[in-house]
Short mmCIF file of N, CA, C and O in Angstrom, two decimals:
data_model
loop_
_atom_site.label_atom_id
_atom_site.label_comp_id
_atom_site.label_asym_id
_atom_site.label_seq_id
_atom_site.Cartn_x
_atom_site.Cartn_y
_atom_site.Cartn_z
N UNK A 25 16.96 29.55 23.61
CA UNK A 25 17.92 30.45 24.22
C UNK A 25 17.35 31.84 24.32
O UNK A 25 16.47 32.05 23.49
N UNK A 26 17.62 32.91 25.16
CA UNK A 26 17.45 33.88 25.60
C UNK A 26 18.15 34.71 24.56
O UNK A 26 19.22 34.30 24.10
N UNK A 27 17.54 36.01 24.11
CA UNK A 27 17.53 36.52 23.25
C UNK A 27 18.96 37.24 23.37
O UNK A 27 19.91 37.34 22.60
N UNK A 28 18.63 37.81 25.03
CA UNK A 28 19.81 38.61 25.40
C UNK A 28 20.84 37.78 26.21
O UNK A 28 21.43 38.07 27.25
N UNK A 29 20.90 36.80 25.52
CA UNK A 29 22.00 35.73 26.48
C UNK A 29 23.74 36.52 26.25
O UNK A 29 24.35 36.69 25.20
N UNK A 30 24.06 36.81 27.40
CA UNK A 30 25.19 37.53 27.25
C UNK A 30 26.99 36.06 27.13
O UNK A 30 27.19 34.85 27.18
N UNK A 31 27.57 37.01 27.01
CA UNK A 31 28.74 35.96 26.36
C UNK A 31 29.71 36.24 26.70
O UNK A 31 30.17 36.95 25.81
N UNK A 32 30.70 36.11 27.80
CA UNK A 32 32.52 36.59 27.50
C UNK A 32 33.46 35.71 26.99
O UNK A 32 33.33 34.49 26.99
N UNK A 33 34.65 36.50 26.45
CA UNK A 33 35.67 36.38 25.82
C UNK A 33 36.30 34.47 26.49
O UNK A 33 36.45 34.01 27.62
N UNK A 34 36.47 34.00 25.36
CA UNK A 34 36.86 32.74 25.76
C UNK A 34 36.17 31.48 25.42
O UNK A 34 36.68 30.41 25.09
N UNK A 35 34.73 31.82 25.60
CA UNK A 35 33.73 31.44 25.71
C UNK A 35 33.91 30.22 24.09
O UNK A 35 34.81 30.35 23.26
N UNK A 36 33.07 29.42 24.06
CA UNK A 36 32.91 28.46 22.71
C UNK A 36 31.54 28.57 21.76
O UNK A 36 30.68 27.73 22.01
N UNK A 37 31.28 29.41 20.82
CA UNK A 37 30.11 29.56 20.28
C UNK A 37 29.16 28.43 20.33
O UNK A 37 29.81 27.39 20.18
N UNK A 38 27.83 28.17 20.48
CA UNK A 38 27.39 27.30 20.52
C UNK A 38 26.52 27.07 18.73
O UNK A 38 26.04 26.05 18.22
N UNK A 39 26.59 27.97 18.38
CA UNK A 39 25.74 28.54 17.20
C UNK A 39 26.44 29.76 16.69
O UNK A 39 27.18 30.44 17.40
N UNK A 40 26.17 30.05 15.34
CA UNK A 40 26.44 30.94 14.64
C UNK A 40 26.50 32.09 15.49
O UNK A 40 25.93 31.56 16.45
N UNK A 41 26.74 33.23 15.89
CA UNK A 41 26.31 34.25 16.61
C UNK A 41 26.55 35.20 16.00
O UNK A 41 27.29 34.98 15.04
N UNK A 42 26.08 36.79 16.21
CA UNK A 42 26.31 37.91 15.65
C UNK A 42 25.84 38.85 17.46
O UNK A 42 24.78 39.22 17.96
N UNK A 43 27.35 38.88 17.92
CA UNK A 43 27.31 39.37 19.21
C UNK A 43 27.50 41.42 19.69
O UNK A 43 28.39 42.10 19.16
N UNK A 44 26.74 41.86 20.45
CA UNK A 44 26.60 43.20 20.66
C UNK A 44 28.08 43.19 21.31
O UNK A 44 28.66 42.16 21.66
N UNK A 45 28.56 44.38 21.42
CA UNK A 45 29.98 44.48 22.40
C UNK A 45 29.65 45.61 23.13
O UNK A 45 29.44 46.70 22.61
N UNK A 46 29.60 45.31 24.61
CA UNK A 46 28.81 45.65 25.42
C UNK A 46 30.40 46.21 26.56
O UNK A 46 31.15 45.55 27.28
N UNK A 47 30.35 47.64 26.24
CA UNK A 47 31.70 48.30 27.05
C UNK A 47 31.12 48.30 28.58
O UNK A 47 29.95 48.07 28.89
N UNK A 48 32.46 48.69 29.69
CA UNK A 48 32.35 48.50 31.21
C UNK A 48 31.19 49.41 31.51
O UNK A 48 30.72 49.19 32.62
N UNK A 49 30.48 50.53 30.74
CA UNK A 49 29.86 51.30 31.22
C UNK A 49 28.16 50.79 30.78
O UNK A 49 27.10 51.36 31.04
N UNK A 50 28.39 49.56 30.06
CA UNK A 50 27.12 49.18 29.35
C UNK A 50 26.28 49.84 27.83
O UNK A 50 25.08 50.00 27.58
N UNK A 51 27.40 50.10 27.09
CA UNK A 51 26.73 51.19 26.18
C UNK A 51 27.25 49.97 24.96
O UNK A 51 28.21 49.26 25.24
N UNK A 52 26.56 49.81 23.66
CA UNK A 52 27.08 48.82 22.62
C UNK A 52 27.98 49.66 22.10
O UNK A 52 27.62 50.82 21.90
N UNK A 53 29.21 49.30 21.82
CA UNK A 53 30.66 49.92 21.37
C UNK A 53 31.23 49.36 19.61
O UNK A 53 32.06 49.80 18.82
N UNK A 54 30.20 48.12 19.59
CA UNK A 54 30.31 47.47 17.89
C UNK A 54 29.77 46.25 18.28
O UNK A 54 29.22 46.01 19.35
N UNK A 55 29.97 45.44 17.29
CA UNK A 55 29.22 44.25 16.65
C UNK A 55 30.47 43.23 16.35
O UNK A 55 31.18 43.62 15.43
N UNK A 56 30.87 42.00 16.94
CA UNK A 56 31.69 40.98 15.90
C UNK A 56 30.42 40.01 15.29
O UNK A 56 29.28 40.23 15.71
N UNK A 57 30.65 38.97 14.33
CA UNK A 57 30.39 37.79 14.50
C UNK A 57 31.29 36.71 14.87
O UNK A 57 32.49 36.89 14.69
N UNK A 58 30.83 35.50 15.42
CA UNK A 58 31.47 34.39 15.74
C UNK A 58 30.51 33.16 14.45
O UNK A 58 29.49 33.21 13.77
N UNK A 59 31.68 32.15 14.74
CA UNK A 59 30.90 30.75 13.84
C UNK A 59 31.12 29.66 14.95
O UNK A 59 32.03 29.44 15.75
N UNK A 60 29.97 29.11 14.68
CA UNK A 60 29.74 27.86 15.76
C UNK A 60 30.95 27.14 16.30
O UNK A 60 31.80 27.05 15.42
N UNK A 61 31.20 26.79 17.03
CA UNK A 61 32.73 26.30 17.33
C UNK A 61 33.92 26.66 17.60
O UNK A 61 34.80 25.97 18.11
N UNK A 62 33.99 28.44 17.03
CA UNK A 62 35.17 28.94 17.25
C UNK A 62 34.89 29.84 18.51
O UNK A 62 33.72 30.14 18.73
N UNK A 63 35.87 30.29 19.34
CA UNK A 63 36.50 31.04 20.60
C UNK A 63 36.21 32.13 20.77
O UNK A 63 37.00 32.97 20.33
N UNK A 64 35.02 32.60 21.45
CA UNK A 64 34.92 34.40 21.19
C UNK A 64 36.19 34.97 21.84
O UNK A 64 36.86 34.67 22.83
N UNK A 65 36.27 36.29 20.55
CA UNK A 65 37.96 36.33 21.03
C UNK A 65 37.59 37.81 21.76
O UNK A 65 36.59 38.51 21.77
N UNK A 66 38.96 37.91 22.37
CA UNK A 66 39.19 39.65 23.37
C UNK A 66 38.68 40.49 22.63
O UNK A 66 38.73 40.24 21.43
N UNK A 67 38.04 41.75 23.06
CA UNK A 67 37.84 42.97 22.04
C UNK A 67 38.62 43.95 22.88
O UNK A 67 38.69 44.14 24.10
N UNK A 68 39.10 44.44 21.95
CA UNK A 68 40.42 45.53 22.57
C UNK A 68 39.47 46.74 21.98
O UNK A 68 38.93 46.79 20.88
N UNK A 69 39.44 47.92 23.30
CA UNK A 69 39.01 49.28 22.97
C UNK A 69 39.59 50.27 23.95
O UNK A 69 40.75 50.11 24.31
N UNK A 70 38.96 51.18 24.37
CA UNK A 70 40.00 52.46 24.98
C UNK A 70 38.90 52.24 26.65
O UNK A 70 39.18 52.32 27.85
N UNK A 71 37.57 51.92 25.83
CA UNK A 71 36.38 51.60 27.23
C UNK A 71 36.59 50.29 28.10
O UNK A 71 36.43 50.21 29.32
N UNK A 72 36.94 49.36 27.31
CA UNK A 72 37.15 48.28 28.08
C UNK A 72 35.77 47.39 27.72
O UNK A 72 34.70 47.97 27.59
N UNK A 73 35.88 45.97 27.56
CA UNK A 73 34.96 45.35 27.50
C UNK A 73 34.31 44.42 28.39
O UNK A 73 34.83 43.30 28.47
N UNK A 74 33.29 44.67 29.08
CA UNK A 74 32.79 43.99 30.64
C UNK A 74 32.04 42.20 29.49
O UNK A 74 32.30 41.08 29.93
N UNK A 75 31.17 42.36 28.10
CA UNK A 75 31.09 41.31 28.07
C UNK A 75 30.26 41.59 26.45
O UNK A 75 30.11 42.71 25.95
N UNK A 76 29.87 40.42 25.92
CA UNK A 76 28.84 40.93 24.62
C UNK A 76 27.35 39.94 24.82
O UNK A 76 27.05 39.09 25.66
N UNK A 77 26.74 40.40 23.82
CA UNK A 77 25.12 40.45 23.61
C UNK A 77 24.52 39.97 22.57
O UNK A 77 24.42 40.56 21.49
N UNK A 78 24.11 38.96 22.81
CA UNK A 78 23.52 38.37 21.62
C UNK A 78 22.38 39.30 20.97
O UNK A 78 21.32 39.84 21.31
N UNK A 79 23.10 39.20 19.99
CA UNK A 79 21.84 40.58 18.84
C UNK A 79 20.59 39.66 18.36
O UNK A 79 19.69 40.15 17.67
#
């Protein structure tokens, strides 16, 4: 997999992840993790979130 394989909300982890949160303007805004199997969930901020980044 691609290092910078990007990810949106909804999405089904395929693997452990520790994802960048990547606001509408493209700037990293924080960090979640996900666990294999579970739902990357919405990130609520004031910027808005276009998508996240595999760290």
């Amino acid at each position: 997999m691609s290092e910078n394989q990007n990810y949106k909300p909804g999405q089904i982890a395929d693997q452990n992840l520790t994802l960048g949160v990547i606001s509408n303007s493209g700037q990293e805004i924080g960090t979640i993790n996900v666990k294999e199997g579970e739902t990357i969930p919405p990130y609520r901020s004031e910027e808005g979130v276009s998508e996240y980044r595999k760290k």
